[in-house]
mmCIF file of C-alpha atoms in Angstrom:
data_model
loop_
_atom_site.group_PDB
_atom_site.id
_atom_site.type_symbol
_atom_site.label_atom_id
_atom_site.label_comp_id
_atom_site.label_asym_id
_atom_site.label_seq_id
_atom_site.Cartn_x
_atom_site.Cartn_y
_atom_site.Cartn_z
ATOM 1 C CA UNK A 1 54.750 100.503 32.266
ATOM 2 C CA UNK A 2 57.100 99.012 34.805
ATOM 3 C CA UNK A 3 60.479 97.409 34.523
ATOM 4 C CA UNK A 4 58.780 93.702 34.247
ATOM 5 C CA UNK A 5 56.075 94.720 31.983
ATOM 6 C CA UNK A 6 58.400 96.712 29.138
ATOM 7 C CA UNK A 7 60.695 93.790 29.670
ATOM 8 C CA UNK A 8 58.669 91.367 28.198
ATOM 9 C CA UNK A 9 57.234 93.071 25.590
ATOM 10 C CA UNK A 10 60.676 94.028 24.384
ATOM 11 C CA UNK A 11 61.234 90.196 24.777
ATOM 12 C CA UNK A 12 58.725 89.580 22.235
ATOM 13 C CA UNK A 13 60.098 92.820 19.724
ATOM 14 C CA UNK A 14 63.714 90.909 20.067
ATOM 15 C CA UNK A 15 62.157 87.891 18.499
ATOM 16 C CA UNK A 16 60.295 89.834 16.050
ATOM 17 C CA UNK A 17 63.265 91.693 15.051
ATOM 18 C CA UNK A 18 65.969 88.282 14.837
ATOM 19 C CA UNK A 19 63.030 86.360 12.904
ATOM 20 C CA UNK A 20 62.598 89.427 10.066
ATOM 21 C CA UNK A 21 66.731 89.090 10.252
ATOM 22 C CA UNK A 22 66.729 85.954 9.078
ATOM 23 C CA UNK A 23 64.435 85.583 6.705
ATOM 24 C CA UNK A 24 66.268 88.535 5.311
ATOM 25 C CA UNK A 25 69.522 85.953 5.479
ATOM 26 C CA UNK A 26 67.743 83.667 3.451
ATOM 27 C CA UNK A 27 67.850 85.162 0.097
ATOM 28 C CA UNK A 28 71.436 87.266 0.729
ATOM 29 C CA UNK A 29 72.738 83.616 1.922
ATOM 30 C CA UNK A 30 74.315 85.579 4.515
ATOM 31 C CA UNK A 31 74.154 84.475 8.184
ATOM 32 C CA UNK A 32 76.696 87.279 9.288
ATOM 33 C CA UNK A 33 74.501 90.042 9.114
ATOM 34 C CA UNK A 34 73.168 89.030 12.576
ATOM 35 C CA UNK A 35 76.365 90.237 13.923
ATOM 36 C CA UNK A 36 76.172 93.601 12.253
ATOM 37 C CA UNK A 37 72.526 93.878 14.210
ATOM 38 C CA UNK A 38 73.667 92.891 17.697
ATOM 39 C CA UNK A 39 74.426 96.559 18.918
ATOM 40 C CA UNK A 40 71.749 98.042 16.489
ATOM 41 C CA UNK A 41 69.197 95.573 18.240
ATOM 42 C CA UNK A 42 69.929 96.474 21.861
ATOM 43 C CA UNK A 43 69.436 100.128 20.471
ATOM 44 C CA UNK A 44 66.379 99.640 19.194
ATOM 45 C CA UNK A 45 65.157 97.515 22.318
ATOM 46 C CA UNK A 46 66.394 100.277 24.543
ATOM 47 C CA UNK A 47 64.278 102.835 22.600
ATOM 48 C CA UNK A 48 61.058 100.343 23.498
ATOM 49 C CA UNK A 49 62.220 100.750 27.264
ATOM 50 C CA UNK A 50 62.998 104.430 27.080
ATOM 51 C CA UNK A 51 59.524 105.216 25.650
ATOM 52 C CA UNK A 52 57.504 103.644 27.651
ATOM 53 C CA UNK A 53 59.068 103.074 30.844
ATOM 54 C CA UNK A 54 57.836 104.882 33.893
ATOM 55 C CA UNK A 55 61.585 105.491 35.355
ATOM 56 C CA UNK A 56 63.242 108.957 36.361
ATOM 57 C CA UNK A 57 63.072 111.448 32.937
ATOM 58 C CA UNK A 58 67.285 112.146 33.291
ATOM 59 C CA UNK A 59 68.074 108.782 33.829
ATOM 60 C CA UNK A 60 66.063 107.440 30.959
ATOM 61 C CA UNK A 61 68.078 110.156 28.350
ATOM 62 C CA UNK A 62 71.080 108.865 30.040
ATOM 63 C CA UNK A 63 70.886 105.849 29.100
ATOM 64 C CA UNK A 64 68.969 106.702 25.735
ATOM 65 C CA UNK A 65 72.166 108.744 24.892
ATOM 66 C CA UNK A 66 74.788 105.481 26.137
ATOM 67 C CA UNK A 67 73.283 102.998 24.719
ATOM 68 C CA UNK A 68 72.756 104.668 21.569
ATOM 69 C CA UNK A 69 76.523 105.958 21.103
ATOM 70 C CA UNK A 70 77.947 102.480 22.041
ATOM 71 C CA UNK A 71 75.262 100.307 20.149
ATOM 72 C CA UNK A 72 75.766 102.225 16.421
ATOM 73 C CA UNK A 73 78.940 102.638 16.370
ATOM 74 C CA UNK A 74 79.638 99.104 17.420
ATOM 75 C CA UNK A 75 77.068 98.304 14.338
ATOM 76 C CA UNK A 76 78.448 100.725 11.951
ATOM 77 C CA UNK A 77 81.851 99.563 12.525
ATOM 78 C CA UNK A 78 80.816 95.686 12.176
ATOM 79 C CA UNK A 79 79.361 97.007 8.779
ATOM 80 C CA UNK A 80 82.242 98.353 7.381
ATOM 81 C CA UNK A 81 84.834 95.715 8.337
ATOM 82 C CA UNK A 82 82.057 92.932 7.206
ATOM 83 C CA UNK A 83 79.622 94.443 4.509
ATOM 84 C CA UNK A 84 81.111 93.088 0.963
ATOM 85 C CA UNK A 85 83.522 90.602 1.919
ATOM 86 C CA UNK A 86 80.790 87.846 2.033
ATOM 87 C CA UNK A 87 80.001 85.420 4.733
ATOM 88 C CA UNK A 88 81.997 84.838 7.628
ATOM 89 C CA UNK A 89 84.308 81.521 7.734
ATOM 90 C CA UNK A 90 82.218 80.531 10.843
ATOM 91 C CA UNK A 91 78.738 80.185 9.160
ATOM 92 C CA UNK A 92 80.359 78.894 5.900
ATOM 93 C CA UNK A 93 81.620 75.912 7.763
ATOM 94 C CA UNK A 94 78.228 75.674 9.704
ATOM 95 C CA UNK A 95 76.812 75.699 5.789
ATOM 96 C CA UNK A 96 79.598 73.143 4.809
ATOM 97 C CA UNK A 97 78.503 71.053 7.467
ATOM 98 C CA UNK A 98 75.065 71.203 8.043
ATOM 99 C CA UNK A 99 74.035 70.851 4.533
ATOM 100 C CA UNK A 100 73.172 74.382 1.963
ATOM 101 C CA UNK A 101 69.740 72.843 1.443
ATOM 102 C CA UNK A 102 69.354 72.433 5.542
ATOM 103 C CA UNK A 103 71.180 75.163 7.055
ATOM 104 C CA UNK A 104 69.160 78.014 5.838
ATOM 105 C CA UNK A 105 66.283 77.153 8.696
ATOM 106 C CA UNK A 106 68.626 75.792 11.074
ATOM 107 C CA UNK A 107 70.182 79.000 11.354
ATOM 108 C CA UNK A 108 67.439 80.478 12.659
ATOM 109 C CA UNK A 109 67.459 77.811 15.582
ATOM 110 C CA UNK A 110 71.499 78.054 15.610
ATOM 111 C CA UNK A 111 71.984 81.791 15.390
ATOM 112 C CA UNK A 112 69.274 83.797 15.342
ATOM 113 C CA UNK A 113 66.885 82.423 17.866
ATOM 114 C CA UNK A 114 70.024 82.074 19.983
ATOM 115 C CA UNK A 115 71.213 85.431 19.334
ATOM 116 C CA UNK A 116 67.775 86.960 20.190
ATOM 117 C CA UNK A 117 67.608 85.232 23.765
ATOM 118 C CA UNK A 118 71.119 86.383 24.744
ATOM 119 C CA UNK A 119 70.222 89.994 23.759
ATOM 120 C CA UNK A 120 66.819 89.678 25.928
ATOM 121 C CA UNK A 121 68.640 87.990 28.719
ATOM 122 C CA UNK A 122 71.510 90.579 28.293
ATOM 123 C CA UNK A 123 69.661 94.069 27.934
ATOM 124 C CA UNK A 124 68.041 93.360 31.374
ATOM 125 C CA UNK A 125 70.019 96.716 32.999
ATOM 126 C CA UNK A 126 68.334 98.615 30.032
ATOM 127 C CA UNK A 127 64.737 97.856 31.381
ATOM 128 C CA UNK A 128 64.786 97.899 35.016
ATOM 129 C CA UNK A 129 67.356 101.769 34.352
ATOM 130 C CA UNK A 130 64.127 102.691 32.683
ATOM 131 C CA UNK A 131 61.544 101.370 34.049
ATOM 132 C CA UNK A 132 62.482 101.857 37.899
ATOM 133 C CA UNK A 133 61.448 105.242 39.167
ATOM 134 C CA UNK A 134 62.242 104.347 42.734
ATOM 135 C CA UNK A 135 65.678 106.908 43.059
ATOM 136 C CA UNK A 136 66.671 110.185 41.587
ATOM 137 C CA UNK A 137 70.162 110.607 40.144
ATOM 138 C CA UNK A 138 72.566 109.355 42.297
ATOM 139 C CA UNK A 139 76.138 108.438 42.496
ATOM 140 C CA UNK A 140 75.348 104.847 41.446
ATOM 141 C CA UNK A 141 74.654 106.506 37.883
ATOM 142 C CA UNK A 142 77.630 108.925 38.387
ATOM 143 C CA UNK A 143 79.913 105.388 38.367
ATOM 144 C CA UNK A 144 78.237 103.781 36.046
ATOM 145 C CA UNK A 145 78.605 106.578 33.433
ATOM 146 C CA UNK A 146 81.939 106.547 34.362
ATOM 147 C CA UNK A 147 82.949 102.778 33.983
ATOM 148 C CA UNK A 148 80.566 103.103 30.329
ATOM 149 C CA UNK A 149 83.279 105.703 29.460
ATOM 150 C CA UNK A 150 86.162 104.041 30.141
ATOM 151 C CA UNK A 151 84.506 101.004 28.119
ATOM 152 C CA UNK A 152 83.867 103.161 25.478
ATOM 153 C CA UNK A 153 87.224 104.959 25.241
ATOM 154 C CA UNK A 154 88.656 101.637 25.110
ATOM 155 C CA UNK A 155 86.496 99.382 22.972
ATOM 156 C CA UNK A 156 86.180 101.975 20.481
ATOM 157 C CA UNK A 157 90.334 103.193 20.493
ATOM 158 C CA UNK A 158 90.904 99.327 20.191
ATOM 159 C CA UNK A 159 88.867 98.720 16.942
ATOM 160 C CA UNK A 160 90.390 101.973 15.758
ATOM 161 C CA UNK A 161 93.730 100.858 16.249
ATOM 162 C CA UNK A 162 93.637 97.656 15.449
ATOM 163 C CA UNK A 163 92.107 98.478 12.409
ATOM 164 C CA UNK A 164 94.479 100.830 11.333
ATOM 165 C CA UNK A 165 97.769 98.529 12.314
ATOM 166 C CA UNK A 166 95.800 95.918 9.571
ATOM 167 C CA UNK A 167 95.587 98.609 6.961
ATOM 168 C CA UNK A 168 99.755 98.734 6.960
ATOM 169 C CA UNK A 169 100.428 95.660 4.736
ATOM 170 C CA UNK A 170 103.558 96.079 6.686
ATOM 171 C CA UNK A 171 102.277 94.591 9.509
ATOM 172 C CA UNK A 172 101.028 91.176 7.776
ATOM 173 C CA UNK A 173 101.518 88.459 10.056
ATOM 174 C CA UNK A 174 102.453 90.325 13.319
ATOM 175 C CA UNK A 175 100.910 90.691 16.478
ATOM 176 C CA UNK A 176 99.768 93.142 17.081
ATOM 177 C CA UNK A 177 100.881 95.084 20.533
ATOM 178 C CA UNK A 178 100.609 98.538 20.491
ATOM 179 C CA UNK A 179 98.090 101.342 21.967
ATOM 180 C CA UNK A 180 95.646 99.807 24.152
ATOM 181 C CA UNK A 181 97.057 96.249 23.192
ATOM 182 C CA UNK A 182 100.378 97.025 24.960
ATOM 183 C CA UNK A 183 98.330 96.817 28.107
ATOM 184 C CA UNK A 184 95.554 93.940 27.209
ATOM 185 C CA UNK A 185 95.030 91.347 24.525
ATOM 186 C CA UNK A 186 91.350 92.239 24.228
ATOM 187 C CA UNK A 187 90.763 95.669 24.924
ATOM 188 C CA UNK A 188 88.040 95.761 22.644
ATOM 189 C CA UNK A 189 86.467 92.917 24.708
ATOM 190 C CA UNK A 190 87.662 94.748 28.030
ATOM 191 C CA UNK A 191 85.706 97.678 27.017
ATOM 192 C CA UNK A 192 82.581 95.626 25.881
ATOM 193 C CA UNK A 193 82.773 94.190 29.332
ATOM 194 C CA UNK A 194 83.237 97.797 31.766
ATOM 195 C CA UNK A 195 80.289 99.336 29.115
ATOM 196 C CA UNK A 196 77.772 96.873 30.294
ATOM 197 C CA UNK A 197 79.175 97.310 34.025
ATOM 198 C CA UNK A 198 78.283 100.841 33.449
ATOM 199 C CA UNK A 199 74.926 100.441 32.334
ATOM 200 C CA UNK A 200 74.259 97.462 35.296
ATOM 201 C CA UNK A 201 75.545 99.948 37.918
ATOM 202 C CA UNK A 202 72.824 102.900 36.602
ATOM 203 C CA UNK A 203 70.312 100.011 36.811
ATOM 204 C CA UNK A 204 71.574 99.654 40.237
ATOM 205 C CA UNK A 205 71.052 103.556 40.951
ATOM 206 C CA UNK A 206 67.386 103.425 39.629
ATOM 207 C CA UNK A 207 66.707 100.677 41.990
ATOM 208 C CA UNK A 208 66.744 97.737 39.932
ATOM 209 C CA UNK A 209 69.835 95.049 41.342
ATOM 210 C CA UNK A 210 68.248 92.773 39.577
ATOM 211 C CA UNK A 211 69.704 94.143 36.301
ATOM 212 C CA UNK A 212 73.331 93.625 37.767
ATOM 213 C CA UNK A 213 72.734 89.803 36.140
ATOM 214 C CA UNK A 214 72.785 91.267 32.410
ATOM 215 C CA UNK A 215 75.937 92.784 33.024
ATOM 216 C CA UNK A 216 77.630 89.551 34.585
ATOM 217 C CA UNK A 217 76.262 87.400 31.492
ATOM 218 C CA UNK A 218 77.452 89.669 29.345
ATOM 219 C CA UNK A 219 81.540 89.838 30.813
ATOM 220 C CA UNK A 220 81.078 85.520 30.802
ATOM 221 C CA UNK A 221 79.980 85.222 27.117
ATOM 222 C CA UNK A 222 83.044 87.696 26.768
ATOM 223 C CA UNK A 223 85.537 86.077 28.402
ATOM 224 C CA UNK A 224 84.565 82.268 28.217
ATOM 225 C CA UNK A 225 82.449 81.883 25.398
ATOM 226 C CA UNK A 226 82.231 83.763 22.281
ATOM 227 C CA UNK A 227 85.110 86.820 23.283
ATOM 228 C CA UNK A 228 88.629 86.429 24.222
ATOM 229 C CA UNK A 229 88.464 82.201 24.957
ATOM 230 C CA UNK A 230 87.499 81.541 21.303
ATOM 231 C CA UNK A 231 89.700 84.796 19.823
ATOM 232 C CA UNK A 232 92.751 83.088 21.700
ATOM 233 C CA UNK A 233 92.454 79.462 20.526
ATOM 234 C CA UNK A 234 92.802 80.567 17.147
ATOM 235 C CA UNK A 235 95.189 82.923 17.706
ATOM 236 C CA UNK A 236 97.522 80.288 18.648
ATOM 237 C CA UNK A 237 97.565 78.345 15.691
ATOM 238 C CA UNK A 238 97.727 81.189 13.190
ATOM 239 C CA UNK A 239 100.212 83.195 14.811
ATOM 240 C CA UNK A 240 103.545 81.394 16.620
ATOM 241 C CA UNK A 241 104.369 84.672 17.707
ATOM 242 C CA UNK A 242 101.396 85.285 19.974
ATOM 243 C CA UNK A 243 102.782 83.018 22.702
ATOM 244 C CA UNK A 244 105.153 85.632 23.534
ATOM 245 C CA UNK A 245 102.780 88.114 23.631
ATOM 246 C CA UNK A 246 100.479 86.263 26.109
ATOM 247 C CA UNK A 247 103.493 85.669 28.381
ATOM 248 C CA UNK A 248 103.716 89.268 28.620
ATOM 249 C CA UNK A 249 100.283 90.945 28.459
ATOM 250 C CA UNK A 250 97.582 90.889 30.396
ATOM 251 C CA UNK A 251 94.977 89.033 29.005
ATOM 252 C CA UNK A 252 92.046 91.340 29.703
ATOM 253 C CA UNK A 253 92.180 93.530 32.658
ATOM 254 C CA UNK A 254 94.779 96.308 31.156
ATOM 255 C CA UNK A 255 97.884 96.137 33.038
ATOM 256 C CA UNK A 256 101.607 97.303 32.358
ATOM 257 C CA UNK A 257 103.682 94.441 30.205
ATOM 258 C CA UNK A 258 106.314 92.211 31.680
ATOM 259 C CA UNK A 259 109.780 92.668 31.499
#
């Protein structure tokens, strides 16, 4: 199949796969285990594409191999910060305010359904990499696997770190600003961001610039929506201290402090 064609059809296995989600939500009374799925879901949508697109045989292990590493470790991490510590504060309130006996089928509307189109809209590199067998290897892919490291290195370090600088009961309370976070205030988010670059620039190399628009969505969600905008505003009001370390830190890009 082409780009278009597996496209759609994964489309449809995205709803499939957010609707079985929450009906499983229902009786665990747990909305949060949609974002445990997100990177499991583009990993199983990009195994659709990779199966039976008609694109070039390295670049479709290529990204096989990327998207894999980046989407299960981002869901096996979610799953061990989030699995046993019950529902997260956001979907309680939703719960609180919607109504118990209401909310549990207008989450599926709210969150799931919602989820599901921004991971279709999102994973459009995935199926034009492998579906387009216009080009070879070339050093649009080269770049791309390049920028997906970088992401990598830096999403994944970040969650390591920060998770560890929690652990220290020492650090209650503080900001923290070391490792990665010396240089940028998200670079968990940064890395989300340059790993979605990546795979938009290999869509790029196989011929398909339309696929460029998955990774832009992706970096605006980040950075004005859901990411670093939201992260920030609460920040703010739990921690006094994090005013200094905006006026010195970069707020995405990495970047040396200020003085």
């Amino acid at each position: 199949m082409g780009s278009i064609e597996i496209y759609g059809w994964g489309f449809l296995g995205i709803w499939v796969m957010v609707t079985l989600l929450w009906l499983l939500s229902i009786p665990l009374r747990n909305v949060s285990i949609v974002d445990i799925f997100w990177g499991m879901g583009f990993v199983l949508t990009n195994l659709w594409y990779y199966w039976a697109g008609e694109g070039n045989p390295e670049r479709k292990l290529l990204l096989l191999i990327l998207v894999s590493i980046w989407g299960l470790r981002l869901s096996i991490y979610l799953a061990w910060r989030n699995l046993g510590k019950g529902e997260d504060f956001r979907y309680q309130q939703f719960r609180k305010d919607y109504g118990a006996d209401r909310y549990w089928w207008l989450s599926y509307f709210q969150v799931f359904l919602l989820q599901g189109l921004l991971m279709g809209l999102i994973a459009v590199p995935l199926a034009f990499g492998q579906g387009e067998s216009r080009f070879g290897l070339n050093a649009w892919d080269y770049v791309g696997a390049a920028f997906w490291l970088i992401g990598f290195v830096f999403e994944a370090g970040g969650d390591w770190q920060l998770a560890r600088f929690k652990a220290d009961p020492a650090n209650k309370g503080k900001v923290m600003d070391r490792g990665f976070w010396r240089y940028t205030r998200h670079p968990n988010y940064f890395g989300d961001a340059a790993v979605w670059w990546g795979f938009g620039l290999i869509a790029i190399g196989a011929g398909g610039y339309w696929g460029v628009l998955g990774s832009i969505l992706m970096t605006g969600l980040i950075v004005k929506v859901s990411g670093v905008a939201l992260l920030e505003k609460s920040l703010k009001t739990q921690k006094p201290q994090y005013a200094e370390y905006i006026r010195k830190t970069s707020a995405f890009f990495p970047w040396f402090p200020k003085k």
